[in-house]
Amino acid sequence: MGKVLVIDDSSFQRKIISGVLTQNGYNVVLTENGKEGLERALQEKPDLIFTDLLMPEYDGFWLLEQLQSHDLSIPVIVLTSDIQKTTEQRCRGLGAVTILNKPVNKEQVISAVRTILGNP
Amino acid sequence: MSGTAINRECLVLYDHLYIGVLVVRTDFTICFWNRCLEEWTGIKRDDVEGVNLFSRFPQLDTPSIRARFPAVFEEGPPVFLSSRFHPHLVPSPLPDGSLRVQKGSILPLRLEEETFAMLVIEDVTDQVHQVTEYRKMRDIARLELDEKKNAQVALRIANAKLSLFSDITLQDIRSQVVAARGFDHLLKMNLSNLEKSKSFSDKIDHQLTLIEKYVTMMLEFVQLGAAVPTWHLLDPILRKAKLDAQLKNLETDSGLEGLEIFAPPLLDRIAINLLENAQQHGENPEVRVKISFREEPEYGVLLVEDNGAGVKPEDKTAIFKPGFGTKVKLSLYHTREILAITSITIEETGCYGTGARFEMHLPKDTYRYVHT
Amino acid sequence: MIDKDSRDAITEMINIGVGRAAGILNEITGSNIKLRVPHLHIIRFGDLSDAHINLMGKERLSTIMQEFHGNFSGTTSLAFSEESAASLVKLLSGESGPTPDMDTVQVETLKEVGNIIINAVMGSISNVLAENLVFTLPEYCEGNITEIASGRHAIKPDDWIILAQTQFLIESMSIEGMILLVLEVGSLDRLVQSIHQQQS
């Protein structure tokens, strides 16, 4: 069963994403910010990370940089409401595999996860 | 509905309006192009219906337009496109070769179970032209108003020059001249007495030195005090004034940070004058001076307060009259006249026994905050 | 009163909308614009206090408003102090000179800015509600918060108002605005219900 780490400062967003993933058989770990997210990633070694971009203090960019510097080759899906090409380029440059624009729907989430992990 | 065909009966009304209307499908194929657009662009509907909107009009293929269509196709809120950011949605030349200035809206259109996006384009060329002309006139009016203000300031400067010339300084000079004439008369009467002659000659010399001193001071004050006002950052002026006045205890509040005052160049002398007043008239060697600034609806208030003896009630008006006080270089009379050049007023509002309080009222256009 | 999760959800929906709007504004203007929603107030119109009314100061506000109708109705507005509105428009238009009164072209520019933000926020909320609403085109008006909230309809004391204080960070300048969402009685309950359904 695939383990997915979900990092978002919005409890609403965490519930939506984790709900979809759990319903589809994935094991979900939740955190609220980039710093906690990095700690859990180092501990739990998830198969995939979903991260929000804009979070207070330790944001998604920080997390992507830290994952690279720790040599953690865990695929990352970035969730953001920022639709600018420059943001997408920056995320991909930092190793993000997929960028999903908020608000995401369930189909988009599952399709992105299955593309990376396959079915659970 | 198949291909590019659309039920024109529903849209025939738009052929009679003097606004541009085009309708696109969800794949951005143009399926309706009204008569007004034909007229404006010279592009016939047969040449454009069935063609992709963005390949035919690449200037519309920007994220700020394209990204806003999907919500419309989902029958979400309409999109507004201002003339400032999208002045030429569909290039439409005028007879003089310039392009029509346009504004637009993108609205959902539901026809026979299918949702389209309707782009409605209005010609606002005349409106924008009027606004541009209005702005030019407004800028000219502003310039004239500034020139009038400068002329008023210049007039006040001229009046200030006259008043600075007046009374005390001229009285002083006259007194010295009268004294010099007196000594000159005595000298002539005692020419045979060498010792007395020398004494009277020395006294004449002394009077001439005093006259020279008053004239020099007057010229300096007239030149500097009545020179063109400029913006002065208050903080460094106060720091220097504290040193020059040898004042030990000066407290300034945060309202003074970044504060600039529009006044003639003698503002630093005025600051020294006020601090020296506190030092020398406060009857307290450890006198403390506090300077603060606050904004009122109509003006700013600059306060210089001390914990010295204060000003006696009977002197409150007199201190601003010519000739009052001898201990400081620049009198309160001159201070008031110089500040008046830019319409800043000063009065003493303290309580005798608890300290002097000089309150200056600054009109709104004589102070501002700058980032330092 | 609404529960913490629902409040968080509404905050997130507005943040998403505002984030999307910033992206579009950046593309249009070429300026580096960030939008933040630092504070959210959710109150009944009848409970609007002076503190709420004066959140944007005591002056009249320059406002862009769009009404919506459907299974529930209300208005969404973006409000600025007059001076902030003029400054924002000048900054986004790249104009210089003293801040003028808003002329017609500047009002139109503000309408587009308001439309981008309002559409993004309402798009975000409509997604959750899965409701079809009909919206009006943006209109410009002036007034205080009470007048703006009232709009053209007789607002009732039990109608809900969501006040989202918004910061526009453009280059080194920060301009304060306010998103006002007026939801008629029952609409907020429906929104909260939809939020719970989404989460379950």
XYZ file of C-alpha atoms in Angstrom:
692
model
C 0.000 0.000 0.000
C 1.440 3.394 -0.909
C 2.253 5.884 1.848
C 1.546 9.544 1.062
C 2.655 12.538 3.166
C 0.274 15.523 2.868
C 1.606 18.946 3.936
C -0.784 21.938 4.026
C -1.459 24.685 6.580
C -5.200 24.495 5.789
C -7.008 21.773 7.712
C -9.736 21.934 5.057
C -7.281 21.156 2.289
C -5.625 18.381 4.326
C -9.014 16.739 4.893
C -9.981 16.946 1.219
C -6.741 15.413 -0.066
C -6.425 12.812 2.681
C -10.086 11.858 2.211
C -9.578 11.160 -1.483
C -6.367 9.239 -0.899
C -7.736 7.139 1.964
C -10.853 6.274 -0.041
C -8.567 5.009 -2.778
C -6.523 2.789 -0.497
C -3.492 4.932 0.254
C -1.932 5.298 3.677
C -1.865 9.012 4.610
C 0.324 11.056 6.981
C -0.655 14.698 7.653
C 1.409 17.741 8.684
C 0.825 21.502 8.789
C 4.030 23.086 7.551
C 7.256 22.553 5.658
C 9.435 22.011 8.737
C 7.215 19.281 10.194
C 6.824 17.892 6.710
C 10.579 17.480 6.319
C 10.847 15.793 9.726
C 8.074 13.326 8.849
C 9.582 12.709 5.409
C 12.921 11.816 7.001
C 11.212 9.575 9.571
C 8.508 7.911 7.523
C 10.139 7.801 4.060
C 6.769 8.150 2.253
C 6.338 7.024 -1.334
C 4.928 10.401 -2.353
C 4.579 13.903 -0.920
C 1.739 16.336 -1.544
C 2.738 19.840 -0.510
C 1.062 23.238 -0.479
C 3.309 26.009 -1.710
C 2.355 29.030 0.349
C 2.636 28.230 4.036
C 3.832 30.516 6.821
C 7.535 30.302 7.764
C 8.568 27.061 6.026
C 6.871 27.006 2.647
C 6.767 24.548 -0.230
C 9.854 26.018 -1.902
C 11.832 25.567 1.303
C 10.661 21.972 1.563
C 11.663 21.176 -2.031
C 15.124 22.644 -1.419
C 15.520 20.628 1.792
C 14.428 17.406 0.150
C 17.077 17.946 -2.528
C 19.811 18.772 -0.025
C 18.946 15.676 2.036
C 19.058 13.590 -1.148
C 15.552 12.339 -0.515
C 14.336 11.244 -3.902
C 10.662 11.163 -2.972
C 8.354 12.356 -5.763
C 6.584 15.590 -4.860
C 3.258 16.922 -6.110
C 2.861 20.662 -5.480
C -0.587 22.125 -4.789
C -0.920 25.819 -5.477
C -3.410 28.480 -6.483
C -0.579 30.354 -8.216
C -1.052 29.781 -11.934
C 2.046 31.628 -13.133
C 4.446 29.842 -15.450
C 7.397 31.155 -13.435
C 6.108 29.417 -10.304
C 5.683 26.135 -12.169
C 9.195 26.447 -13.594
C 10.628 27.179 -10.173
C 8.893 24.165 -8.634
C 10.042 21.848 -11.411
C 13.561 23.233 -11.106
C 13.460 22.234 -7.442
C 12.404 18.715 -8.326
C 8.602 18.755 -8.180
C 7.137 16.073 -10.441
C 3.667 17.531 -10.866
C 2.001 20.865 -10.127
C -1.735 20.884 -9.488
C -3.614 24.189 -9.394
C -6.084 24.714 -6.575
C -8.928 24.107 -6.269
C -8.166 20.506 -7.214
C -10.856 17.929 -7.790
C -10.743 14.297 -6.739
C -10.105 13.008 -10.243
C -7.054 15.229 -10.664
C -5.620 14.058 -7.329
C -6.090 10.349 -8.029
C -4.872 10.610 -11.592
C -1.687 12.382 -10.459
C -1.040 9.847 -7.688
C -1.659 6.817 -9.922
C 0.633 8.224 -12.600
C 3.455 8.276 -10.077
C 2.689 5.338 -7.787
C 0.392 3.156 -9.809
C -2.630 1.632 -8.088
C -2.207 0.865 -4.369
C -25.643 21.490 -33.154
C -22.927 20.313 -35.542
C -19.737 21.819 -36.868
C -19.616 25.536 -36.625
C -23.313 26.075 -37.260
C -25.159 28.011 -34.655
C -28.761 28.998 -34.531
C -28.510 32.526 -35.898
C -32.081 33.397 -35.129
C -31.183 33.627 -31.466
C -28.326 36.002 -32.229
C -29.836 38.157 -34.967
C -30.493 40.917 -32.453
C -26.728 41.381 -32.027
C -26.395 42.282 -35.697
C -28.411 45.426 -35.036
C -26.376 46.734 -32.134
C -23.429 49.085 -32.438
C -21.255 46.925 -30.241
C -18.961 44.097 -31.309
C -20.193 40.613 -30.479
C -18.434 37.356 -31.152
C -19.324 33.911 -29.823
C -16.908 31.012 -29.320
C -17.345 27.363 -28.472
C -15.447 25.647 -25.668
C -12.699 24.797 -28.163
C -12.472 28.536 -28.975
C -13.860 28.122 -32.473
C -15.563 31.341 -33.534
C -19.163 30.555 -34.392
C -20.638 34.045 -34.572
C -19.177 37.379 -35.721
C -21.610 40.264 -35.822
C -22.097 43.057 -38.373
C -20.510 45.667 -36.143
C -17.255 43.678 -36.025
C -17.377 43.272 -39.799
C -17.636 47.035 -40.105
C -14.968 47.818 -37.533
C -12.380 45.291 -38.665
C -13.164 44.844 -42.348
C -13.164 41.096 -41.667
C -16.190 39.320 -43.087
C -17.903 36.685 -40.963
C -17.355 34.013 -43.619
C -13.601 34.527 -43.215
C -13.597 34.142 -39.464
C -16.430 31.854 -38.395
C -15.112 28.317 -37.954
C -11.608 29.571 -37.192
C -9.853 29.301 -33.819
C -10.067 32.613 -31.916
C -6.466 32.619 -30.707
C -4.875 31.623 -34.002
C -6.853 34.345 -35.782
C -6.278 36.950 -33.043
C -3.023 35.985 -31.271
C -3.081 39.159 -29.175
C -5.938 37.558 -27.198
C -3.855 34.482 -26.440
C -2.482 35.748 -23.135
C -2.890 34.026 -19.774
C -4.838 37.024 -18.514
C -7.549 36.461 -21.139
C -7.307 32.788 -22.004
C -7.161 31.625 -18.377
C -10.408 33.470 -17.655
C -12.506 31.696 -20.298
C -12.910 28.286 -18.607
C -14.925 29.686 -15.704
C -17.253 31.362 -18.224
C -17.767 28.077 -20.063
C -18.789 26.623 -16.701
C -21.395 29.424 -16.475
C -19.405 31.157 -13.793
C -19.138 34.919 -13.297
C -18.632 37.177 -16.333
C -15.208 38.574 -17.134
C -14.517 42.293 -17.491
C -11.674 43.528 -19.699
C -10.704 47.164 -19.147
C -9.397 49.458 -21.864
C -6.279 50.125 -19.786
C -5.037 46.536 -19.932
C -6.732 45.408 -23.158
C -7.101 48.499 -25.354
C -7.339 46.698 -28.691
C -9.113 43.401 -28.223
C -9.922 43.105 -31.904
C -7.834 45.553 -33.982
C -10.275 48.027 -35.527
C -8.701 50.877 -37.490
C -10.288 54.333 -37.602
C -10.177 56.513 -40.744
C -7.090 58.340 -39.401
C -5.220 55.035 -39.083
C -5.335 54.852 -35.278
C -6.998 51.910 -33.605
C -10.284 52.041 -31.754
C -9.845 51.825 -28.001
C -12.012 49.040 -26.647
C -13.244 47.478 -23.439
C -14.933 44.094 -23.251
C -16.868 41.511 -21.316
C -16.931 37.753 -21.658
C -20.321 36.301 -20.748
C -21.671 32.762 -20.666
C -24.270 32.046 -23.357
C -26.422 28.971 -23.148
C -28.072 27.891 -26.397
C -29.780 24.579 -26.956
C -27.978 22.617 -24.232
C -24.585 23.968 -25.172
C -22.629 26.685 -23.361
C -20.681 29.232 -25.329
C -18.663 32.294 -24.387
C -19.787 35.603 -25.800
C -17.193 38.361 -26.099
C -18.880 41.760 -26.148
C -16.661 44.629 -27.245
C -17.439 48.318 -26.804
C -15.750 51.234 -28.519
C -14.569 53.682 -25.846
C -12.241 55.731 -28.059
C -14.112 59.002 -27.478
C -14.406 58.398 -23.753
C -10.684 57.693 -23.397
C -9.874 60.705 -25.543
C -12.005 62.899 -23.276
C -10.283 61.528 -20.204
C -6.862 62.182 -21.741
C -7.887 65.780 -22.514
C -9.324 66.194 -19.029
C -6.067 64.945 -17.517
C -4.067 67.423 -19.610
C -6.311 70.269 -18.443
C -6.121 69.094 -14.856
C -2.305 68.968 -14.997
C -2.203 72.472 -16.475
C -4.542 73.720 -13.754
C -2.340 72.084 -11.114
C 0.730 73.754 -12.579
C -1.003 77.137 -12.529
C -2.078 76.556 -8.944
C 1.492 75.695 -7.962
C 2.706 78.824 -9.701
C 0.125 80.889 -7.823
C 1.248 79.323 -4.553
C 4.863 80.115 -5.407
C 3.852 83.684 -6.193
C 2.100 83.939 -2.833
C 5.178 82.607 -1.087
C 7.316 85.101 -2.994
C 5.008 87.915 -1.872
C 5.267 86.774 1.716
C 9.048 86.683 1.338
C 9.026 90.250 0.094
C 6.865 91.315 3.055
C 9.108 89.380 5.425
C 12.142 91.216 4.106
C 10.433 94.465 4.908
C 9.458 93.440 8.414
C 12.876 92.038 9.179
C 14.295 95.403 8.247
C 11.964 97.136 10.585
C 11.930 98.456 14.123
C 14.402 96.893 16.574
C 17.361 96.488 14.254
C 16.855 99.879 12.630
C 16.142 101.448 16.015
C 19.372 99.995 17.310
C 21.288 101.355 14.349
C 19.697 104.785 14.764
C 20.618 104.790 18.460
C 24.213 104.016 17.606
C 24.260 106.750 14.927
C 22.841 109.297 17.395
C 25.433 108.268 19.980
C 28.212 108.479 17.374
C 27.098 112.000 16.369
C 27.067 112.973 20.036
C 30.622 111.757 20.535
C 31.656 113.427 17.274
C 30.283 116.773 18.555
C 32.147 116.357 21.853
C 35.307 115.439 19.962
C 35.121 118.629 17.904
C 34.645 120.642 21.131
C 37.740 119.090 22.701
C 40.185 118.975 19.825
C 42.832 120.797 21.879
C 42.658 118.171 24.635
C 44.500 115.187 23.241
C 43.436 112.768 25.963
C 39.711 113.649 25.740
C 39.850 113.651 21.921
C 41.269 110.138 21.925
C 38.578 108.983 24.375
C 35.737 110.363 22.216
C 37.369 108.985 19.068
C 37.457 105.516 20.683
C 33.794 105.821 21.590
C 32.903 106.763 17.987
C 34.891 103.776 16.830
C 32.893 101.559 19.206
C 29.588 102.900 17.879
C 30.715 102.284 14.297
C 31.639 98.701 15.212
C 28.173 98.163 16.702
C 26.518 99.648 13.606
C 28.582 97.350 11.385
C 27.581 94.371 13.532
C 23.859 95.198 13.301
C 24.031 95.766 9.540
C 25.867 92.471 8.993
C 23.360 90.606 11.173
C 20.455 92.240 9.385
C 21.809 91.405 5.928
C 22.423 87.820 6.947
C 18.926 87.429 8.372
C 17.347 89.087 5.375
C 19.260 86.917 2.930
C 18.820 83.643 4.769
C 15.598 84.252 6.577
C 13.753 85.513 3.582
C 15.322 83.101 1.101
C 13.213 80.595 -0.851
C 11.707 77.992 1.493
C 12.774 74.380 1.065
C 12.094 71.025 2.721
C 14.154 70.401 5.857
C 14.527 67.035 7.566
C 13.915 67.827 11.225
C 15.897 65.114 12.973
C 19.447 66.267 12.054
C 18.464 69.902 12.696
C 17.386 69.044 16.245
C 20.500 67.022 16.936
C 22.730 69.885 15.854
C 20.622 72.453 17.706
C 20.996 70.412 20.903
C 24.789 70.587 20.551
C 24.861 74.269 19.614
C 22.526 75.207 22.458
C 24.560 73.004 24.839
C 21.359 71.440 26.053
C 21.843 68.287 28.102
C 18.363 66.823 28.111
C 16.424 66.704 24.850
C 13.644 64.180 24.294
C 12.062 63.664 20.882
C 9.092 61.431 20.100
C 8.605 58.956 17.278
C 6.284 61.353 15.459
C 9.386 63.267 14.391
C 11.018 60.344 12.570
C 11.234 61.126 8.888
C 9.386 64.448 9.360
C 10.270 67.221 6.922
C 9.157 70.846 7.266
C 8.795 73.402 4.468
C 10.380 76.611 5.747
C 13.071 79.206 4.934
C 16.691 78.150 5.489
C 16.888 79.777 8.968
C 14.960 76.849 10.463
C 18.102 75.555 12.152
C 18.618 78.957 13.835
C 15.017 78.867 14.991
C 15.609 75.440 16.518
C 18.729 76.696 18.335
C 16.790 79.778 19.431
C 14.031 77.746 21.016
C 16.423 75.387 22.794
C 18.563 78.279 24.021
C 15.416 79.963 25.307
C 14.734 76.915 27.443
C 18.337 76.722 28.580
C 18.751 80.375 29.455
C 15.305 81.426 30.587
C 14.254 78.178 32.192
C 15.954 79.027 35.517
C 16.896 75.367 35.797
C 20.407 74.130 34.938
C 19.028 70.602 34.350
C 16.153 71.795 32.223
C 14.587 69.069 30.068
C 13.113 69.859 26.663
C 10.641 67.634 24.886
C 9.800 67.997 21.179
C 6.844 66.182 19.675
C 4.627 66.240 16.608
C 1.037 65.202 16.038
C -1.448 65.548 13.203
C -4.779 67.282 13.587
C -7.447 67.245 10.864
C -6.551 70.741 9.580
C -2.841 71.073 10.439
C 0.171 69.526 12.118
C 1.235 70.563 15.621
C 4.919 70.790 16.551
C 5.457 71.212 20.293
C 8.595 72.379 22.097
C 8.056 72.033 25.851
C 10.382 72.423 28.768
C 10.174 71.938 32.526
C 11.694 75.302 33.336
C 10.073 78.313 34.935
C 7.750 79.023 32.071
C 6.523 82.345 30.715
C 4.643 84.821 32.891
C 1.068 85.418 31.738
C 1.757 89.124 31.152
C 4.704 88.242 28.873
C 3.035 85.659 26.662
C 2.303 88.148 23.880
C 5.209 90.458 24.643
C 7.857 87.781 24.026
C 6.929 87.866 20.346
C 7.300 91.652 20.102
C 10.421 93.294 18.744
C 13.072 94.066 21.321
C 11.985 91.535 23.943
C 14.814 89.519 25.401
C 18.491 90.068 24.985
C 20.085 86.738 25.768
C 19.663 84.860 22.473
C 20.792 85.776 18.975
C 17.514 85.320 17.094
C 14.482 86.808 18.808
C 11.069 85.195 18.997
C 9.815 88.114 16.950
C 12.134 87.142 14.092
C 11.274 83.470 14.638
C 7.593 84.219 14.183
C 8.209 86.358 11.085
C 10.399 83.729 9.429
C 7.964 80.893 10.107
C 5.127 83.061 8.778
C 6.734 83.015 5.330
C 5.323 79.507 4.907
C 2.240 80.257 7.051
C 3.490 78.407 10.123
C 2.253 80.061 13.335
C 3.836 79.993 16.776
C 2.486 80.846 20.208
C 3.358 80.169 23.800
C 0.729 78.015 25.522
C 2.473 76.795 28.684
C 1.693 77.380 32.374
C 3.927 79.710 34.332
C 5.719 77.637 36.958
C 5.554 74.321 35.101
C 7.453 75.217 31.966
C 7.310 76.964 28.620
C 5.403 75.407 25.728
C 5.868 76.683 22.197
C 3.155 75.423 19.907
C 3.632 75.685 16.152
C 0.770 75.015 13.754
C 1.888 73.746 10.366
C -0.523 73.836 7.410
C -0.895 70.478 5.669
C 1.337 71.437 2.749
C 4.236 72.470 5.000
C 5.073 69.058 6.408
C 5.503 65.530 5.117
C 7.019 62.236 6.070
C 9.834 60.733 4.077
C 11.472 57.332 4.304
C 15.009 57.742 5.583
C -21.330 30.927 15.083
C -19.585 28.642 12.636
C -17.197 25.843 13.571
C -13.433 26.182 13.288
C -13.123 23.723 10.389
C -15.717 25.560 8.324
C -14.056 28.870 9.109
C -10.742 27.382 8.035
C -12.347 26.101 4.845
C -13.793 29.510 3.978
C -10.412 31.112 4.673
C -8.747 28.574 2.391
C -11.299 29.149 -0.389
C -10.722 32.883 -0.242
C -6.947 32.363 -0.136
C -7.124 30.106 -3.189
C -9.194 32.684 -5.026
C -6.864 35.488 -4.051
C -3.810 33.418 -5.027
C -5.219 32.709 -8.482
C -6.117 36.366 -8.902
C -2.545 37.413 -8.058
C -1.244 35.209 -10.854
C -3.562 36.821 -13.391
C -2.782 40.330 -12.147
C 0.943 39.607 -12.447
C 0.485 38.543 -16.057
C -1.594 41.581 -16.956
C 0.520 44.204 -15.276
C 3.993 42.723 -15.436
C 4.365 43.806 -11.796
C 5.364 41.522 -8.984
C 2.155 41.360 -6.988
C 1.477 39.273 -3.909
C -1.936 39.052 -2.324
C -2.476 38.042 1.301
C -5.555 37.587 3.416
C -4.278 38.076 6.930
C -7.629 38.465 8.699
C -11.117 37.058 8.250
C -14.245 38.180 10.139
C -17.497 36.249 9.796
C -20.415 38.106 11.411
C -24.108 38.737 11.055
C -25.017 42.119 9.583
C -26.914 42.920 12.763
C -23.740 42.371 14.789
C -21.568 44.716 12.706
C -19.795 46.919 15.218
C -18.036 50.248 14.771
C -14.766 48.330 14.933
C -15.810 46.321 11.857
C -17.204 49.335 10.038
C -13.982 51.258 10.665
C -11.630 48.433 9.619
C -10.834 50.441 6.508
C -10.918 53.815 8.257
C -13.780 56.261 8.438
C -13.678 57.529 4.866
C -15.880 56.412 2.029
C -14.655 53.312 0.251
C -14.144 52.844 -3.501
C -15.755 49.508 -4.254
C -16.216 47.044 -7.079
C -19.293 44.906 -6.563
C -20.848 41.895 -8.273
C -24.199 40.416 -7.279
C -25.058 36.766 -7.564
C -28.381 34.920 -7.669
C -29.439 31.318 -7.742
C -30.201 28.905 -5.001
C -28.739 31.522 -2.788
C -27.996 35.165 -3.325
C -25.705 37.850 -2.151
C -22.971 40.211 -3.266
C -19.220 40.080 -3.379
C -17.248 43.310 -3.250
C -13.679 44.477 -3.210
C -13.289 47.742 -1.294
C -10.462 50.247 -0.829
C -10.156 53.667 0.708
C -10.388 56.252 -2.092
C -6.717 57.073 -1.812
C -5.662 53.408 -1.837
C -7.842 52.710 -4.871
C -6.246 55.568 -6.800
C -2.728 54.498 -5.682
C -3.374 50.883 -6.659
C -4.639 51.817 -10.092
C -1.694 54.127 -10.689
C 0.800 51.463 -9.602
C -0.773 48.790 -11.767
C -1.017 51.164 -14.728
C 2.554 52.355 -14.329
C 1.411 55.973 -14.152
C 3.287 58.630 -12.224
C 2.472 61.995 -10.691
C 0.318 62.958 -7.731
C -2.526 60.627 -6.889
C -5.470 62.037 -8.807
C -9.174 61.633 -8.285
C -10.319 58.502 -10.078
C -11.406 59.261 -13.620
C -13.470 56.965 -15.837
C -10.526 55.041 -17.247
C -9.119 54.434 -13.776
C -12.510 53.275 -12.526
C -12.601 50.790 -15.410
C -9.116 49.585 -14.474
C -10.209 49.079 -10.876
C -13.284 47.222 -12.158
C -11.087 44.722 -13.930
C -8.881 44.233 -10.859
C -11.984 43.723 -8.729
C -13.502 41.379 -11.300
C -10.384 39.215 -11.376
C -10.348 38.860 -7.598
C -14.095 38.482 -7.132
C -14.356 35.884 -9.906
C -11.462 33.903 -8.484
C -12.906 33.947 -4.964
C -16.441 33.109 -6.102
C -15.105 30.455 -8.447
C -13.365 28.865 -5.504
C -16.537 28.971 -3.375
C -18.833 27.828 -6.211
C -16.642 24.771 -6.686
C -17.377 23.669 -3.154
C -21.043 24.471 -3.413
C -21.398 22.828 -6.826
C -24.125 25.375 -7.419
C -24.928 27.291 -10.546
C -25.089 30.948 -9.736
C -25.761 33.840 -12.063
C -23.494 36.823 -11.617
C -23.706 40.430 -12.710
C -20.922 42.377 -14.358
C -18.791 44.425 -11.953
C -20.058 47.832 -10.899
C -18.244 50.686 -9.199
C -19.724 52.420 -6.193
C -18.683 54.398 -3.126
C -19.829 54.199 0.455
C -18.978 52.805 3.881
C -19.087 49.108 4.764
C -22.724 49.241 5.846
C -23.816 50.903 2.607
C -21.762 48.515 0.498
C -23.064 45.454 2.319
C -26.606 46.654 1.797
C -26.048 47.033 -1.936
C -29.350 47.256 -3.769
C -31.135 44.821 -1.541
C -32.617 45.338 1.859
C -30.047 43.516 3.912
C -31.408 41.799 6.981
C -29.766 41.634 10.394
C -29.467 37.816 10.093
C -27.658 37.960 6.761
C -24.021 36.924 7.094
C -21.084 39.063 6.115
C -17.614 37.726 5.536
C -14.983 40.472 5.745
C -11.572 39.433 4.452
C -8.909 42.086 4.955
C -6.588 41.818 1.982
C -3.063 43.095 1.484
C -1.772 43.935 -1.973
C 2.026 43.891 -1.955
C 3.228 45.601 -5.124
C 6.987 46.074 -5.395
C 7.729 47.686 -2.017
C 4.271 49.125 -1.407
C 1.519 47.594 0.647
C -2.078 48.552 -0.126
C -4.930 47.444 2.123
C -8.220 46.283 0.660
C -11.235 44.369 1.870
C -13.227 41.570 0.297
C -16.824 41.664 1.485
C -19.025 38.701 0.897
C -22.662 39.144 1.842
C -24.619 35.929 2.054
C -28.356 36.005 2.525
C -29.916 34.068 5.376
C -29.518 30.334 4.893
C -26.717 30.680 2.371
C -23.901 30.411 4.875
C -25.556 27.330 6.368
C -25.694 25.781 2.896
C -22.030 26.664 2.355
C -21.024 25.116 5.692
C -23.097 22.013 4.884
C -21.366 21.649 1.517
C -18.004 22.046 3.209
C -18.837 19.227 5.646
C -20.027 17.038 2.773
C -16.785 17.626 0.921
C -14.751 16.742 3.945
C -16.632 13.550 4.782
